PDB file of C-alpha atoms in Angstrom:
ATOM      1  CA  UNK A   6      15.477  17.157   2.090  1.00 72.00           C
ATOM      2  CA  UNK A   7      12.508  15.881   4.746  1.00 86.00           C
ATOM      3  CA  UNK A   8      11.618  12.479   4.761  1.00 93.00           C
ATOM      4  CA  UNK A   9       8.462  11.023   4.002  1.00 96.00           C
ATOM      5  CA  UNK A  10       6.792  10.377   6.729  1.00 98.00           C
ATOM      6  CA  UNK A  11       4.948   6.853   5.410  1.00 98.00           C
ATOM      7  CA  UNK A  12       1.606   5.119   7.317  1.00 98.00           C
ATOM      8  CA  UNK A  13       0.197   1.136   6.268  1.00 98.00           C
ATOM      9  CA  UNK A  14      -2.960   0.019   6.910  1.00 98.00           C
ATOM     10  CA  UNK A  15      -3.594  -3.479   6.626  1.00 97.00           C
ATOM     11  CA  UNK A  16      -0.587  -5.859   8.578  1.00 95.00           C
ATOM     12  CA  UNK A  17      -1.061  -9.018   7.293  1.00 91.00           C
ATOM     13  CA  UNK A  18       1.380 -10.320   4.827  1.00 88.00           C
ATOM     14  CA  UNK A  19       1.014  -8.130   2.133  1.00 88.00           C
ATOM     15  CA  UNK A  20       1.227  -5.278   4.816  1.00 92.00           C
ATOM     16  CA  UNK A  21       4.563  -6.735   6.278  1.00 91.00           C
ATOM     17  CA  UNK A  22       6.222  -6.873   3.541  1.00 88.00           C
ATOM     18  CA  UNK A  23       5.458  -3.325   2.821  1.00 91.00           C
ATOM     19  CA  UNK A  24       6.786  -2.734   6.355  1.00 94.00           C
ATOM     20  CA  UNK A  25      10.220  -4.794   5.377  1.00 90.00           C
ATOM     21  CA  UNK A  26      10.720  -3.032   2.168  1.00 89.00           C
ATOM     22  CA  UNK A  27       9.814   0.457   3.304  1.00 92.00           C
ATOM     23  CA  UNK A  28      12.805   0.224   5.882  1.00 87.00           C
ATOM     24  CA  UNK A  29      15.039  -0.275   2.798  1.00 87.00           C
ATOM     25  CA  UNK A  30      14.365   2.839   1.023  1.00 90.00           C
ATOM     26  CA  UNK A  31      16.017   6.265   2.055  1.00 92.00           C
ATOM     27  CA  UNK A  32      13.894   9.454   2.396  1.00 95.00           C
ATOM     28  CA  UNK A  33      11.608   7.730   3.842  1.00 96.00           C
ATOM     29  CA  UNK A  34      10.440   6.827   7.435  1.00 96.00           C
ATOM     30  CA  UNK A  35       7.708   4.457   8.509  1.00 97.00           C
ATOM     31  CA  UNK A  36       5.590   6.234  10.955  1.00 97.00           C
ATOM     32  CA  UNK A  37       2.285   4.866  11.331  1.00 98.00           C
ATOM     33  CA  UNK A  38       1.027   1.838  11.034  1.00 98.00           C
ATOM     34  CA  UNK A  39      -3.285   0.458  11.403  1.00 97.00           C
ATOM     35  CA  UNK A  40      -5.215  -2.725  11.826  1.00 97.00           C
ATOM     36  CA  UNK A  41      -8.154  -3.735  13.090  1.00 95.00           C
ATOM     37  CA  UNK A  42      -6.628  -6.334  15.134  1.00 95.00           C
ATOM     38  CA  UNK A  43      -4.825  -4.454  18.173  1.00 92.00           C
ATOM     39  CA  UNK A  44      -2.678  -7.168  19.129  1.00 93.00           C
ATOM     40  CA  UNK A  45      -1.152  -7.384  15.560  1.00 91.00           C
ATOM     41  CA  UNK A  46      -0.743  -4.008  14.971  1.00 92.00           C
ATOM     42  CA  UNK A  47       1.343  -3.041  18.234  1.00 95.00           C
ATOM     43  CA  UNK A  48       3.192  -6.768  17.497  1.00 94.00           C
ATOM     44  CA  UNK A  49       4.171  -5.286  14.190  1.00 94.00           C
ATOM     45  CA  UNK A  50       4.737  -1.932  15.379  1.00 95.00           C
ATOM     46  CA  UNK A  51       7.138  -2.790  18.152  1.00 96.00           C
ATOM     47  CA  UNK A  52       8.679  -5.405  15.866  1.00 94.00           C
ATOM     48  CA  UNK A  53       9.542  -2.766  12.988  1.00 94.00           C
ATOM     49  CA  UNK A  54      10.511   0.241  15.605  1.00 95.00           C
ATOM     50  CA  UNK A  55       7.303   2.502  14.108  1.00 97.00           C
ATOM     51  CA  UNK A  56       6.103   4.845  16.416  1.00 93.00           C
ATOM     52  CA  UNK A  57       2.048   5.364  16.008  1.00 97.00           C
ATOM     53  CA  UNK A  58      -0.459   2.465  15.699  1.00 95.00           C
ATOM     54  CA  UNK A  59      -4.135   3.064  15.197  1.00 96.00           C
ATOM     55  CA  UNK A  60      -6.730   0.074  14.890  1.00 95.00           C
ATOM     56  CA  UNK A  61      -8.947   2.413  12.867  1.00 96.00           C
ATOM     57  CA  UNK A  62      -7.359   3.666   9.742  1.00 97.00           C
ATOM     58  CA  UNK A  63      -9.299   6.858   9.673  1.00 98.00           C
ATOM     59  CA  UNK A  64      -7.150   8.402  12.325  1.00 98.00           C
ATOM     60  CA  UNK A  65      -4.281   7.155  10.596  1.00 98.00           C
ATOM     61  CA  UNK A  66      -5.411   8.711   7.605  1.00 98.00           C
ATOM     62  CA  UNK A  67      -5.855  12.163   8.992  1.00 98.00           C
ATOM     63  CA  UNK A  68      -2.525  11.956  11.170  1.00 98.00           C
ATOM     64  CA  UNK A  69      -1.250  15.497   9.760  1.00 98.00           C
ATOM     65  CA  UNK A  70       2.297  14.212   9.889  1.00 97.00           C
ATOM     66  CA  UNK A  71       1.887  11.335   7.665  1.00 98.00           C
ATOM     67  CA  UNK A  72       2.386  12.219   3.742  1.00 98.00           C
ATOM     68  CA  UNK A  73       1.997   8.487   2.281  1.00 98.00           C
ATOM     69  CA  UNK A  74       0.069   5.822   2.977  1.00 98.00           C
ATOM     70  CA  UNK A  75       0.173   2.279   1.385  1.00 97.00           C
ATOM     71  CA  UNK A  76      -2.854   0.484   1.356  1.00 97.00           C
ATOM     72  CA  UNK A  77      -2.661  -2.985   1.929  1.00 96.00           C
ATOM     73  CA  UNK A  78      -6.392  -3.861   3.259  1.00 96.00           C
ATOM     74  CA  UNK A  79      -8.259  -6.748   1.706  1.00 95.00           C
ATOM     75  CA  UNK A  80      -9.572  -6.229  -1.877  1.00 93.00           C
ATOM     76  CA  UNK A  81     -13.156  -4.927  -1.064  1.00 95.00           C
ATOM     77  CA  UNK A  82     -11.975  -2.332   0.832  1.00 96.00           C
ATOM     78  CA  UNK A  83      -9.313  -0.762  -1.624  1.00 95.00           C
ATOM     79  CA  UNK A  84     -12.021   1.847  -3.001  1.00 96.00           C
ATOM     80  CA  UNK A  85     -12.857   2.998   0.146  1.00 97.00           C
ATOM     81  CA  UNK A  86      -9.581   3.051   1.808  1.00 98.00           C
ATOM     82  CA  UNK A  87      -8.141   4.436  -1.403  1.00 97.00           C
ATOM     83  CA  UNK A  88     -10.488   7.390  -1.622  1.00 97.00           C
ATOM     84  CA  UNK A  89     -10.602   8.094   1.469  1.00 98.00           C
ATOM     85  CA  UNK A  90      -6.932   8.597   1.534  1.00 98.00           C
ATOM     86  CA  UNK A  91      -6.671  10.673  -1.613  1.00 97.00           C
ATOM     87  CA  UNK A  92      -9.249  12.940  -0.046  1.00 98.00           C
ATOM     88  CA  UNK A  93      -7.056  14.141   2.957  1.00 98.00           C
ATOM     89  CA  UNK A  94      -4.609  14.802   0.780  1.00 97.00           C
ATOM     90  CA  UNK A  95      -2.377  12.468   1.423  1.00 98.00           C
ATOM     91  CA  UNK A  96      -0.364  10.032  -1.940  1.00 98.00           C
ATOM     92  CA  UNK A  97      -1.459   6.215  -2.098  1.00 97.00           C
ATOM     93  CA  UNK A  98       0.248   3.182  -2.672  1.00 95.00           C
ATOM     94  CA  UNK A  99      -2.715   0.463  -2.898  1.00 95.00           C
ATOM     95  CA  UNK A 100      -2.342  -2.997  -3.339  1.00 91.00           C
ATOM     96  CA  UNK A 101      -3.149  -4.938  -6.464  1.00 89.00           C
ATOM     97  CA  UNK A 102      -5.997  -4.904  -7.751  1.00 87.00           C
ATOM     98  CA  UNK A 103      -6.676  -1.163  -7.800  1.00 87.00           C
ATOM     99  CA  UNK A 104     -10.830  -1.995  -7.520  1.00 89.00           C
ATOM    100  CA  UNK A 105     -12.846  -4.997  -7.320  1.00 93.00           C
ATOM    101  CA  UNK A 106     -13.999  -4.139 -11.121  1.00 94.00           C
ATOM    102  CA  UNK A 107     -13.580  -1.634 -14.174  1.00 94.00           C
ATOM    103  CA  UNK A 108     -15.944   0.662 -12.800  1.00 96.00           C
ATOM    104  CA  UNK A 109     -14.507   0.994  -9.170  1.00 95.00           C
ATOM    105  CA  UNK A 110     -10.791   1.617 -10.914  1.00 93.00           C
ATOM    106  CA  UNK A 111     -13.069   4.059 -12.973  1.00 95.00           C
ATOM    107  CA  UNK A 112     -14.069   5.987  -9.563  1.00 95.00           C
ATOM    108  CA  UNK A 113     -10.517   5.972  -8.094  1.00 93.00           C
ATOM    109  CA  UNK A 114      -9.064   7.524 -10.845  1.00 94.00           C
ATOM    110  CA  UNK A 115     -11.903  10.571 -11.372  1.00 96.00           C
ATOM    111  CA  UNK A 116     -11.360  10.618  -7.860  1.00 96.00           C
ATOM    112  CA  UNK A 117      -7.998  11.424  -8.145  1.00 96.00           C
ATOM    113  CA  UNK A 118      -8.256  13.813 -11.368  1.00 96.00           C
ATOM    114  CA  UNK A 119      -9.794  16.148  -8.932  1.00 97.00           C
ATOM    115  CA  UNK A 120      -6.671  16.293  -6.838  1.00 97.00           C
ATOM    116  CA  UNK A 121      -4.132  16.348  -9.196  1.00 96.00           C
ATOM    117  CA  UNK A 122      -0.924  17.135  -6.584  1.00 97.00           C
ATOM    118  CA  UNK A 123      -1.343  13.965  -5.176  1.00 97.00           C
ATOM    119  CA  UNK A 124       0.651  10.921  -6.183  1.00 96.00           C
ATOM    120  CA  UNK A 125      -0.828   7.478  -6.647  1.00 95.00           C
ATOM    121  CA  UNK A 126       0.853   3.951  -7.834  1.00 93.00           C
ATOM    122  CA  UNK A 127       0.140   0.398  -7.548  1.00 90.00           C
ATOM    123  CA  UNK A 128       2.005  -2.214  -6.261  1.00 81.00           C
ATOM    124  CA  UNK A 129       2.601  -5.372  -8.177  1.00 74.00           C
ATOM    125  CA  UNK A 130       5.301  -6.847  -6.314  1.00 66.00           C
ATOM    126  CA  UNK A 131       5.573 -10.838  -8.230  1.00 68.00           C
ATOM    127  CA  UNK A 132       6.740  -8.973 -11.243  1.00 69.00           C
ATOM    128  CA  UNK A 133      10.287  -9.417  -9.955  1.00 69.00           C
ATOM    129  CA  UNK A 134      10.436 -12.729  -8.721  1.00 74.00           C
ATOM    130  CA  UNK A 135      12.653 -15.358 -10.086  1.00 82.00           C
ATOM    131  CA  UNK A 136       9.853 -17.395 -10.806  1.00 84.00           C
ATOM    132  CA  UNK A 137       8.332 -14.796 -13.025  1.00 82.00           C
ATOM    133  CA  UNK A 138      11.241 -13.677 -14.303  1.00 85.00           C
ATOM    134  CA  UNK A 139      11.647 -17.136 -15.506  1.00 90.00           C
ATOM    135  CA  UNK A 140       8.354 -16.980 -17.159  1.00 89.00           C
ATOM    136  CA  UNK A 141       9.028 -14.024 -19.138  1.00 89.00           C
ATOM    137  CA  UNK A 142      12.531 -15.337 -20.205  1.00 91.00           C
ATOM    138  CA  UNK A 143      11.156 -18.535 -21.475  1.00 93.00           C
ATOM    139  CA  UNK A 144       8.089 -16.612 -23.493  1.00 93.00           C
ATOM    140  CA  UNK A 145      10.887 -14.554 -24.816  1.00 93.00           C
ATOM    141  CA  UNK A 146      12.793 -17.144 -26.102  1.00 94.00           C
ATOM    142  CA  UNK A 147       9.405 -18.814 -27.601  1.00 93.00           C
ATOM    143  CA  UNK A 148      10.090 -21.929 -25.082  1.00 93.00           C
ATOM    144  CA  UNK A 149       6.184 -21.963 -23.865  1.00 88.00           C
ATOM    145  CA  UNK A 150       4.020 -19.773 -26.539  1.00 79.00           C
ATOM    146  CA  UNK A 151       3.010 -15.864 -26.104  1.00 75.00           C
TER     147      UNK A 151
END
């Protein structure tokens, strides 16, 4: 089976974290990474091992050897970014929130009707942390209300 060859744009936190857990998962090989600060981006590049780093993430979007990209660029960019993405063909993995409103989520997703081979998921990666695990234990057991 070929591996997925997998592209971020956006390295700060967020974006390294993506970078962390992406290394964790088989089938899958981080490839190409974008920022627009230069300095970060080949920092995080050579720190991860990932072979391509672009400060603008158009050319990382139409690298033809990258199949996924995760978009972890500040929230007024993830319609652009996202779209743009879906476009070329390529499957996204944005960042929470999807859009900045109802009607930008709106636009991604009749954007992506019209390319309906192409994968798309959001991240919401506190769902699994102990301290919201705890939460949803304790509204479970009707300790703190609904």
């Amino acid at each position: 089976m070929k591996s997925l060859k997998v592209g971020i744009i956006g390295l700060g936190f967020i974006g390294v974290a993506h970078m962390d857990a992406i290394r964790r998962i088989g089938g899958v090989e981080l490839t190409a990474v974008s920022d627009v600060n230069l300095e970060q981006a080949k920092r995080r590049a050579e720190q991860f091992g990932v072979e391509k780093c672009y400060t603008d993430f158009n050319d990382l979007i139409n690298d033809p050897e990258i199949d996924v990209i995760h978009n972890c660029t500040p929230n007024h960019l993830h319609l652009e970014v996202n779209e743009k993405i879906i476009k070329a063909g390529k499957h996204v993995f944005s960042e929470k929130p999807l859009g900045l409103d109802a009607k930008e989520s709106e636009k991604m997703i009749a954007t992506l009707s019209e390319y309906p081979d192409i994968v798309a998921g959001i991240n919401f990666c506190y769902r699994m942390t102990p301290l919201v695990q705890d939460m949803k234990h304790r509204i479970k057991n009707g300790e703190i209300g609904d």
